[in-house]
Short mmCIF file of C-alpha atoms and ligand atoms in Angstrom, two decimals:
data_model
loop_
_atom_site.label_atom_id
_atom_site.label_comp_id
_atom_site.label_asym_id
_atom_site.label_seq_id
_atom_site.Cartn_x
_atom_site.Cartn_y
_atom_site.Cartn_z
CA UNK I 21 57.48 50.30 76.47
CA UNK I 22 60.47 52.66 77.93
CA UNK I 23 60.74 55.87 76.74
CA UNK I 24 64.34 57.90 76.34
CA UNK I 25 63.65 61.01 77.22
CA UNK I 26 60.34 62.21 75.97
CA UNK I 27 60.68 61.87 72.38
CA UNK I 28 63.08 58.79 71.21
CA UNK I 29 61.89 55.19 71.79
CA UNK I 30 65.22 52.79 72.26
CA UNK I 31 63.20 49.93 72.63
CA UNK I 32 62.03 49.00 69.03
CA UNK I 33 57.82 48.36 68.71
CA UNK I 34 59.43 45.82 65.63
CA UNK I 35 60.60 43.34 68.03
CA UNK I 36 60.35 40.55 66.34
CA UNK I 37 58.44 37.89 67.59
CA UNK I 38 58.92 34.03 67.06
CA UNK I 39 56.93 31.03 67.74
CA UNK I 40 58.94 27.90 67.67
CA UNK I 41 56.79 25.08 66.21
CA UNK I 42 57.01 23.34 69.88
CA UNK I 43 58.48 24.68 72.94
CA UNK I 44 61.53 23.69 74.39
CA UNK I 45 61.27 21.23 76.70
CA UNK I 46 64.52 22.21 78.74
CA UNK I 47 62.17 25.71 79.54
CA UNK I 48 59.71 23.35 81.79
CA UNK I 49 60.19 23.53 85.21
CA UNK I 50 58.99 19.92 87.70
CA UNK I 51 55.61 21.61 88.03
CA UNK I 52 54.86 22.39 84.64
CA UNK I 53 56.00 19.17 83.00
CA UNK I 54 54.19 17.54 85.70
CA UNK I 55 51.03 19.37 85.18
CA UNK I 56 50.83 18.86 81.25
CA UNK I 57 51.90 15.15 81.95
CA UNK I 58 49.10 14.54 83.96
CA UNK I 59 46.71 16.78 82.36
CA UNK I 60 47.80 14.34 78.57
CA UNK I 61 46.74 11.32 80.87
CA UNK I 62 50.58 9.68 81.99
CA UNK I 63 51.79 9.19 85.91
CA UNK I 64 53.03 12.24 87.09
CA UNK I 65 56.23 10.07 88.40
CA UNK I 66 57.26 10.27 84.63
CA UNK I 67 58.17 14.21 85.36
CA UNK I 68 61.24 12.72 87.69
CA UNK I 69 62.30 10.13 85.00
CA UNK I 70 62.29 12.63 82.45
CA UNK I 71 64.34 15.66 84.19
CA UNK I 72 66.77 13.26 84.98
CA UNK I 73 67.52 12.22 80.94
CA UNK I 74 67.64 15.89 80.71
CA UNK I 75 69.84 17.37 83.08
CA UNK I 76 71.83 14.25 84.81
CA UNK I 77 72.07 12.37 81.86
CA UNK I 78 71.84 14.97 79.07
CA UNK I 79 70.31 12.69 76.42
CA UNK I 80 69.26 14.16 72.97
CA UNK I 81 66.42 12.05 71.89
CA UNK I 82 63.39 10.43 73.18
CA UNK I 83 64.74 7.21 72.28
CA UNK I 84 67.42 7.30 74.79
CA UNK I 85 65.13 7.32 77.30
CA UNK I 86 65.12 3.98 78.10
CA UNK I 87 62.11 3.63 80.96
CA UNK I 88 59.62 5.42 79.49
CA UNK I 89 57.04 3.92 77.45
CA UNK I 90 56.43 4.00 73.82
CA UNK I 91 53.34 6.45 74.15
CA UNK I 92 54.94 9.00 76.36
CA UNK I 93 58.16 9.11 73.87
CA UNK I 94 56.05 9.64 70.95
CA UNK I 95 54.20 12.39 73.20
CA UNK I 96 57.31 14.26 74.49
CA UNK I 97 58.57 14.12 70.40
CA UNK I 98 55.02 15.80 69.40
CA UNK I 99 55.02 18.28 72.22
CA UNK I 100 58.28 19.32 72.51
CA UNK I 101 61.77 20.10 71.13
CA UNK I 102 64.68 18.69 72.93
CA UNK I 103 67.46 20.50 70.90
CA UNK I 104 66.04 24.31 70.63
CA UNK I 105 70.22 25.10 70.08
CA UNK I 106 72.53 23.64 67.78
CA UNK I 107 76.56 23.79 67.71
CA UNK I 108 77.90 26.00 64.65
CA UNK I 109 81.25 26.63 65.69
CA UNK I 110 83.75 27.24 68.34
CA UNK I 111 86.68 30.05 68.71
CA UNK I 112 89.45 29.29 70.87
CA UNK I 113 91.27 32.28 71.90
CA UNK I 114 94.38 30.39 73.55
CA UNK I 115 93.58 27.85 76.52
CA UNK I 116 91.44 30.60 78.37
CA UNK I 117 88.47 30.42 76.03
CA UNK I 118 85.55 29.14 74.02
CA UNK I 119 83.34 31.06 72.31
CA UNK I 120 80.18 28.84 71.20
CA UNK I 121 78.54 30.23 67.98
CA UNK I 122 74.77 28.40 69.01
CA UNK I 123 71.92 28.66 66.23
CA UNK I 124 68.75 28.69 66.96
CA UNK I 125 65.59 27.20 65.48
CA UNK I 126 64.73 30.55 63.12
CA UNK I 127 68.38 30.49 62.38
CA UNK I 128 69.28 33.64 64.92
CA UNK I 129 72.87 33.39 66.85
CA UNK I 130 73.78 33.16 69.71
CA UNK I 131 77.23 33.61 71.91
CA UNK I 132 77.77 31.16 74.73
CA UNK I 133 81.14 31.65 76.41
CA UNK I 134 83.74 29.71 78.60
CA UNK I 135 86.87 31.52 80.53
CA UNK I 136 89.10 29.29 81.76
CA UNK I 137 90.83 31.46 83.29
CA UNK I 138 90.46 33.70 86.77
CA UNK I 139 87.79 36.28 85.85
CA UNK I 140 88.16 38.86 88.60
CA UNK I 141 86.05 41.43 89.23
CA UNK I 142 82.44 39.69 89.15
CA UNK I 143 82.11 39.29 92.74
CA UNK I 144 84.17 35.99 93.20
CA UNK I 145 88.21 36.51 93.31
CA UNK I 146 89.20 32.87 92.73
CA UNK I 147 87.09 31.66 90.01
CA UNK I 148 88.68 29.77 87.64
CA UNK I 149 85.73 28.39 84.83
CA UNK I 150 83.26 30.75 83.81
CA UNK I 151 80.88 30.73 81.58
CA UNK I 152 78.79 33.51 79.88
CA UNK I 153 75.30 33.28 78.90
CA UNK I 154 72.83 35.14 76.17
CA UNK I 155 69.41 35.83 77.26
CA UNK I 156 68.41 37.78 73.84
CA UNK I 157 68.94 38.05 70.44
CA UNK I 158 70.73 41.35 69.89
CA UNK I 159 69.81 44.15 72.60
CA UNK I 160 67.34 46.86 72.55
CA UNK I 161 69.15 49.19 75.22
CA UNK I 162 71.28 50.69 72.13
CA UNK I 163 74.75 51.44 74.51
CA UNK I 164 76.96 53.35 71.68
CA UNK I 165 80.02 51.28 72.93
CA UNK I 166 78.26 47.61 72.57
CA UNK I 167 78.49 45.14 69.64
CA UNK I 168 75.16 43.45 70.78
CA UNK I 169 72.91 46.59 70.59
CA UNK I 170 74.01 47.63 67.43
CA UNK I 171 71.45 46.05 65.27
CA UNK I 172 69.07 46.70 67.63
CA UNK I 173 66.89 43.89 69.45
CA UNK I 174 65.34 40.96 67.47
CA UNK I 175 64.19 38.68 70.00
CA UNK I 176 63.69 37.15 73.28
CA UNK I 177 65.17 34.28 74.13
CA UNK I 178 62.99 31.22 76.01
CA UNK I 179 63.66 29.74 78.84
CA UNK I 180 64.69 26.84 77.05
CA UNK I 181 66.78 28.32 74.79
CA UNK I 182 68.74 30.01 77.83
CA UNK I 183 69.34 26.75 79.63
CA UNK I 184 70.15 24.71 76.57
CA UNK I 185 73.39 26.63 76.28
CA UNK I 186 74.65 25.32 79.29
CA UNK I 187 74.18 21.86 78.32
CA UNK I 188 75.89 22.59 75.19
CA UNK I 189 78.44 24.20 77.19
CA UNK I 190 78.78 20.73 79.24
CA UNK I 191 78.92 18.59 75.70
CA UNK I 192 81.71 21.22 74.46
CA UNK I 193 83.31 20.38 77.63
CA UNK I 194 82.96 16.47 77.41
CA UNK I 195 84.35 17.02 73.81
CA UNK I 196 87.84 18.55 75.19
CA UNK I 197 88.40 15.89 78.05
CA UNK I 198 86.80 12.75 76.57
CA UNK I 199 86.93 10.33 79.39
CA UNK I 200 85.78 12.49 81.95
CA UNK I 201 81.91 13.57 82.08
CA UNK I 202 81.73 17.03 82.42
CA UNK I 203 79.36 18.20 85.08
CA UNK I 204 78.02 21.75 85.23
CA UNK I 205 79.01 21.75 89.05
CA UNK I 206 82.51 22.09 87.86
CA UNK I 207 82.46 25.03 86.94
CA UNK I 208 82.94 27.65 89.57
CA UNK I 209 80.63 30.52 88.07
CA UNK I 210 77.58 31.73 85.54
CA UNK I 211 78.08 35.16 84.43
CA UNK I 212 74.78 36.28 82.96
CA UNK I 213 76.60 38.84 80.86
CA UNK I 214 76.20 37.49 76.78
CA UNK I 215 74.42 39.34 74.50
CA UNK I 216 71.52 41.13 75.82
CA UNK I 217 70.01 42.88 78.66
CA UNK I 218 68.71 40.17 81.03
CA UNK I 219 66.32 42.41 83.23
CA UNK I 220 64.35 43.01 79.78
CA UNK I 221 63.10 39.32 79.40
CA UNK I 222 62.27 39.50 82.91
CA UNK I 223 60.33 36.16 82.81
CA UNK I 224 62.09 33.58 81.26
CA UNK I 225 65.79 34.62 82.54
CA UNK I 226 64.42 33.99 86.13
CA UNK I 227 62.27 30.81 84.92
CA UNK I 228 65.55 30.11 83.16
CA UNK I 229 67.92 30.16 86.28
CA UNK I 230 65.28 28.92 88.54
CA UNK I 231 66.00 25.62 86.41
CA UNK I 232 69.52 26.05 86.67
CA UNK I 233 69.40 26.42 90.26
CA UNK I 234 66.66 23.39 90.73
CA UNK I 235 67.80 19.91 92.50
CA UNK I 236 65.20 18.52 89.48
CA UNK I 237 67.27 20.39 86.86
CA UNK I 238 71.07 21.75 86.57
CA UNK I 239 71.40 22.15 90.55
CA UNK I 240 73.75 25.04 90.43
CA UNK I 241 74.22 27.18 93.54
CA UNK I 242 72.50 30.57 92.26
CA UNK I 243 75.07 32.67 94.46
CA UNK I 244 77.50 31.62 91.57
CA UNK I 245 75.44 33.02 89.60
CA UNK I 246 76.21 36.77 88.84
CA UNK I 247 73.26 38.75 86.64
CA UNK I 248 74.57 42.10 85.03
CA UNK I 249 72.52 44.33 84.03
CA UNK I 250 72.28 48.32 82.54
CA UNK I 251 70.53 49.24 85.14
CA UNK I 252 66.27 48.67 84.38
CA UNK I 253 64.84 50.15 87.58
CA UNK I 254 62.23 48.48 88.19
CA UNK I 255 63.31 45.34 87.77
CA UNK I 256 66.31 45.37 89.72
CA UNK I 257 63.52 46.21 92.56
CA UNK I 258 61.90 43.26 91.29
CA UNK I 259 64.96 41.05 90.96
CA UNK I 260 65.78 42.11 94.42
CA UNK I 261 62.33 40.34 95.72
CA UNK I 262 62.89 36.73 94.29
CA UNK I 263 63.63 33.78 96.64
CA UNK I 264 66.35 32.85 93.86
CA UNK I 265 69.64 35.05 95.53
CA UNK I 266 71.64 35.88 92.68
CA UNK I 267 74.54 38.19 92.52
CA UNK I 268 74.05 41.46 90.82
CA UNK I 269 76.33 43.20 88.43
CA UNK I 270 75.24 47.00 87.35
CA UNK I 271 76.59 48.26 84.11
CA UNK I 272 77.49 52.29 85.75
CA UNK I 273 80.11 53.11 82.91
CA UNK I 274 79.67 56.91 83.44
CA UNK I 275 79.86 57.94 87.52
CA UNK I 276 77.55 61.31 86.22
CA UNK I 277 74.34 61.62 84.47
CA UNK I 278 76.28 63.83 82.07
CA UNK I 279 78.56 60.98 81.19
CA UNK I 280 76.59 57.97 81.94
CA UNK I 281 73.71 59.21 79.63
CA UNK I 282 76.09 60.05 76.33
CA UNK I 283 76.80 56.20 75.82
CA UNK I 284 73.90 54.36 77.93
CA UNK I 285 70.64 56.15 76.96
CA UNK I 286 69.19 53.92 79.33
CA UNK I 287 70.20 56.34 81.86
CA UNK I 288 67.73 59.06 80.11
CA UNK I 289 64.80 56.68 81.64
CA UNK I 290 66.45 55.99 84.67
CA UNK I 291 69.21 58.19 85.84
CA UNK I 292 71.72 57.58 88.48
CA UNK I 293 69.16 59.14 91.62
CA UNK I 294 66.69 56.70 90.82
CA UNK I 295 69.33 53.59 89.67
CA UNK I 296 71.77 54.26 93.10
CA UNK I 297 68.94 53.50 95.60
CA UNK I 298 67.72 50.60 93.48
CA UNK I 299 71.18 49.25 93.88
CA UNK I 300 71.51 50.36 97.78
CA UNK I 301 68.23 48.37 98.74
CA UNK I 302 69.57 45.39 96.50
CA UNK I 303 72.47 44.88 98.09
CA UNK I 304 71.07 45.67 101.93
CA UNK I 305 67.71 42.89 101.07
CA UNK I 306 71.19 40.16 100.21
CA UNK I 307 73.80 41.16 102.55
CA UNK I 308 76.01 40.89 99.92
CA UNK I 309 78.26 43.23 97.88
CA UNK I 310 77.21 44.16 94.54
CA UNK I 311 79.74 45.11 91.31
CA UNK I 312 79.58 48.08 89.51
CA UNK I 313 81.07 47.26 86.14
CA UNK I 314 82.97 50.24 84.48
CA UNK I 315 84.51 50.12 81.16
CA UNK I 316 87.29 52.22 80.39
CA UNK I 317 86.92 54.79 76.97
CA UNK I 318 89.22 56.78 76.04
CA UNK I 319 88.41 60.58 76.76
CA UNK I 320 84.72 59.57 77.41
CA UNK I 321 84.70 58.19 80.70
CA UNK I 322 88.31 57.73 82.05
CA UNK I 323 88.89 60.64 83.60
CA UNK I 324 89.87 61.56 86.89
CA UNK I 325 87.00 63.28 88.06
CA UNK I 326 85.02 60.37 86.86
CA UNK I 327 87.59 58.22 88.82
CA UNK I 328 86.34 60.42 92.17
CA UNK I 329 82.73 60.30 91.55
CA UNK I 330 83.13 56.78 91.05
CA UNK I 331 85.15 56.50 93.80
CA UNK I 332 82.02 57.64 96.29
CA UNK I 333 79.22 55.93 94.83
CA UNK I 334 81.09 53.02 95.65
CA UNK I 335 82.09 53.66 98.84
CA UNK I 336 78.70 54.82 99.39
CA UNK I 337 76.83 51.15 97.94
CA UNK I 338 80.23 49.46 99.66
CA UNK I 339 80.54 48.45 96.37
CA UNK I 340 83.01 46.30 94.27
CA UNK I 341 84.74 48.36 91.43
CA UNK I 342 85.13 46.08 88.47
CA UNK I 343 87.40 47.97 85.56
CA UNK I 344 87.13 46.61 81.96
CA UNK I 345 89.60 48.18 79.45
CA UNK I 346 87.76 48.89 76.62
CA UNK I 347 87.27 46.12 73.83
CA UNK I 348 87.29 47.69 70.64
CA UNK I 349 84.16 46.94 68.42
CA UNK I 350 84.59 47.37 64.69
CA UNK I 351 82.85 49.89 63.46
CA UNK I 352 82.92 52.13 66.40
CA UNK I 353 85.23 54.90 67.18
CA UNK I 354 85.59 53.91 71.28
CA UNK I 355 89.35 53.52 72.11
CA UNK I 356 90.63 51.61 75.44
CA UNK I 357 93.09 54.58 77.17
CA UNK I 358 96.59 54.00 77.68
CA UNK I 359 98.08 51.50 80.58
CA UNK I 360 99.20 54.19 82.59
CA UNK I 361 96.03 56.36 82.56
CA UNK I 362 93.95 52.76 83.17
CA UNK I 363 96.12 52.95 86.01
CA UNK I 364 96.29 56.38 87.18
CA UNK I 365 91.88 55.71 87.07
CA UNK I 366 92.14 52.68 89.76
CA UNK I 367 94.91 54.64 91.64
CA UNK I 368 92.40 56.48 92.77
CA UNK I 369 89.52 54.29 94.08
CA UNK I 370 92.36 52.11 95.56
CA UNK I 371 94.02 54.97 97.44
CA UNK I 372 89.92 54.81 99.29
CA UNK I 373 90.18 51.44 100.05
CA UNK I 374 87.42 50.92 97.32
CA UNK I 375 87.93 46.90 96.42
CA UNK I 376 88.91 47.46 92.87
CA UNK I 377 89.89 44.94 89.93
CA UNK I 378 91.19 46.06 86.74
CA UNK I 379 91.24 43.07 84.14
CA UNK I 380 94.51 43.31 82.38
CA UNK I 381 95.22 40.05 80.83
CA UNK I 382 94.01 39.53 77.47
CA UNK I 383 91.64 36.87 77.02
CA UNK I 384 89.85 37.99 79.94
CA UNK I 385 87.50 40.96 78.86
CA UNK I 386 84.98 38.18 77.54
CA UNK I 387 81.85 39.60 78.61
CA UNK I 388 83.60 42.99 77.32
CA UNK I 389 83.67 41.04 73.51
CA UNK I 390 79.56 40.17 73.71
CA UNK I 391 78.32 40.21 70.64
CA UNK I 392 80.78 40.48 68.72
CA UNK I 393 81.38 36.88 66.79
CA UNK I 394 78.21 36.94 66.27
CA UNK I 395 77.86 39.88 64.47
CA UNK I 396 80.65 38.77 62.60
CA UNK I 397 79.18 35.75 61.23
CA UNK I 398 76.15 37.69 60.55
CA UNK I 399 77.96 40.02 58.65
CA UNK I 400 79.65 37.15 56.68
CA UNK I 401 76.04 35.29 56.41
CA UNK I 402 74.22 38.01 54.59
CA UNK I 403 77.94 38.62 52.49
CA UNK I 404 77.23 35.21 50.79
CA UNK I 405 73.63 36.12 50.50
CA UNK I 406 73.94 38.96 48.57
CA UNK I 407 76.97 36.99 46.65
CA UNK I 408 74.37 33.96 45.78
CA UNK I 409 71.79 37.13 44.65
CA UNK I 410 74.29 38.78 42.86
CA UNK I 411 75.00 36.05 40.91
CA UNK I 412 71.28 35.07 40.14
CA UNK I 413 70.91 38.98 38.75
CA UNK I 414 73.64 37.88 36.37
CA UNK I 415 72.36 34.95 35.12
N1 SAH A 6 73.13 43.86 79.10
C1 SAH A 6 73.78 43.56 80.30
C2 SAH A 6 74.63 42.31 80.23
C3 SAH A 6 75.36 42.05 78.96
S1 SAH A 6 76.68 43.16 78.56
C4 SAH A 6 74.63 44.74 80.74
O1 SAH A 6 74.80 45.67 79.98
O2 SAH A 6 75.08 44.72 81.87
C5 SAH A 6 77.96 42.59 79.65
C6 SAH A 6 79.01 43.61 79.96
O3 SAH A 6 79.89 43.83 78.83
C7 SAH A 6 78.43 44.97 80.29
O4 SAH A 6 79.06 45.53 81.41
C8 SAH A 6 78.75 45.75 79.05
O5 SAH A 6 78.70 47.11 79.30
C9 SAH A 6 80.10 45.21 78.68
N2 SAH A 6 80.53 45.54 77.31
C10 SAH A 6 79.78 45.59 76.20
N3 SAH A 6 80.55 45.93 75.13
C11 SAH A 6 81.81 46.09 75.59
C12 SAH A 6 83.06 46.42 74.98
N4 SAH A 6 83.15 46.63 73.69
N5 SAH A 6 84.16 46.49 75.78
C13 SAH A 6 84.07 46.25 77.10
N6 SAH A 6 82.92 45.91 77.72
C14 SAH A 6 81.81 45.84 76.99
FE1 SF4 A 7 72.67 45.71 75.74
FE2 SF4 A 7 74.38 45.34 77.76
FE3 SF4 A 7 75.26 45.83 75.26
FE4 SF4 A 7 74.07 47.78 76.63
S1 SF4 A 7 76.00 46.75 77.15
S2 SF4 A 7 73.67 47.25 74.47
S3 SF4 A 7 72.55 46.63 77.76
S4 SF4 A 7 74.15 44.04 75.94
#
């Protein structure tokens, strides 16, 4: 468990933890289907057949599966579940983009997002479909400016769980052009950047993108793939190590420990000396540039002697400077500063050549808004709750 500081635990010993009656089957990768095919007594060919219902052909049921046998479809129905998300609803904001509400099997929510719109800022310049993915249910890191941490964690989400939203993404997708078949390879990134902090379910995000990225399963080029994270140490030292090659995104928000540690007490456990080199020897293992992410708040961070310390950490990790204008979270007291002062901020990392992007158009700040439709719906779930109980105490 981490530790803030030496007294306060921010990651919550009541995490709550839930067994699904079966697992997911979307969380097996080739060699573990394979193994518990084989080891139940059918041809480990079947492993092939089966991936490809999954992931080419996105079937629901067992009965779609056409070439397998009768046994092996009553076997896949008993071992596993082949719909670990269901659709609840989904917000338009404009054309630009879709925010899935997903429910899960102990009713939890989830936020699935697609921006069709140029995100700038997470590494690629010209992306034009994005889409967002949860990897847990709330967030134990506690940032005082986030929607997702404010209830704390509550779970972990599988494997399965985290690649079934992209194939709900790709059904949500056949749904708006009907003759055409969506295919995941059109869009152009995966922003790992929903609700919750990736690095802290280690395992399944990277058994999660590792069937993304499979020929067997999604196929999706992992250096589309862009993981942000608050900045978990060890891990990124880890993350740094896998064969996978995915694009990292570090949460700085504060350019001093003073600053950084007032709204992220993440940085209590692992302060800016020990997260800096993490990111250094990240970035020199990929040969690649890695994006700070920095939200603007009003009087907390935007100043511009934050602007200058910012300013040389990046030039110093010959990093990319993504600026988020505040999204403001109800509840919660964070403003977004002015135009001019957002501008006056980037003035300065752009006067040092520092490759900067400050999101401006609305619509865009999705990853900024994590969390919060779901809270809302939360918030409006246990409303009718305590409505229905209300009433009962009347009768
Ligand atoms: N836990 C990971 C990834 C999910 S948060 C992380 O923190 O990096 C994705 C991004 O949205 C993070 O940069 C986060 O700091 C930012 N964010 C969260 N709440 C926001 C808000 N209200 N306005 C703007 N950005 C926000
Ligand atoms: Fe968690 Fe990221 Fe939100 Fe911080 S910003 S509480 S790490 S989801």
């Amino acid at each position: 468990m981490l530790v803030a500081g030496s007294t306060r635990s921010y990651i919550p010993a009541t995490l709550v933890k839930f067994t699904p009656a079966k697992p997911a089957l979307h969380g097996e990768t080739s060699d573990s289907l394979t193994a518990q095919l084989t080891a139940a007594g059918h041809p480990a060919f079947r492993a092939r057949q089966i991936l490809e219902w999954l992931y080419k052909k996105r079937v629901r049921t067992t009965d779609e599966m056409t070439n397998l046998p009768r046994d092996l479809r009553a076997w896949l129905d008993a071992t596993f579940d082949l719909e670990p998300t269901a659709f609840v609803l989904d917000r338009q904001s404009g054309d630009e983009t879709d925010k899935l509400l997903l429910e899960l099997r102990d009713r939890s929510l989830i936020e699935t997002v697609i921006i069709r719109a140029p995100m700038l800022g997470v590494g690629v310049e010209k992306s034009r479909k994005t889409i967002c993915i949860s990897t847990q249910v709330g967030c134990a890191m506690g940032c005082k400016f986030c929607a997702s941490g404010l209830e704390g964690l509550k779970r972990n989400l599988s494997a399965g769980e985290i690649v079934h939203q992209l194939i709900q993404v790709c059904r949500q997708e056949d749904a708006r052009t009907p003759r055409a078949r969506a295919e995941l390879a059109s869009f152009d990134n995966i922003v790992v950047m929903g609700m919750g902090e990736p690095l802290h379910n280690y395992d399944a995000v990277i058994r999660a993108l590792t069937i993304v990225n499979a020929p067997w399963g999604l196929g999706f080029g992992a250096r589309r793939i862009t993981l942000s994270t608050s900045g978990l140490v060890p891990k990124i030292r880890q993350l740094a190590d896998e064969p996978l090659g995915l694009r990292l995104a570090i949460s700085l928000h504060g350019a001093t420990d003073e600053v950084r540690e007032q709204i992220m007490p993440v940085n209590k456990r692992y302060p800016l000396a020990e997260l800096l080199p993490a990111v250094r020897e990240f970035s020199e293992k990929h040969g690649r540039m890695v994006t700070l992410e920095f939200i603007l708040i009003e009087e907390i961070n935007d100043s511009l002697a934050q602007a200058e310390k910012l300013r040389d950490i990046a030039r110093d990790l010959h990093a990319h400077v993504n600026l988020i204008p505040y999204n403001t979270v109800e509840g919660l007291p964070w403003k977004r500063p002015s135009i001019t002062r957002q501008e006056r901020f980037a003035d300065v990392l752009r006067a040092a050549r520092v490759p900067v992007t400050l999101r401006r158009e609305k619509g865009h700040d999705i990853a900024a808004a994590c969390g919060q439709l779901r809270l809302q719906t939360e918030k409006q779930r246990s409303a009718s709750l305590s409505r229905r109980s209300n009433a009962l105490t009347r009768i």
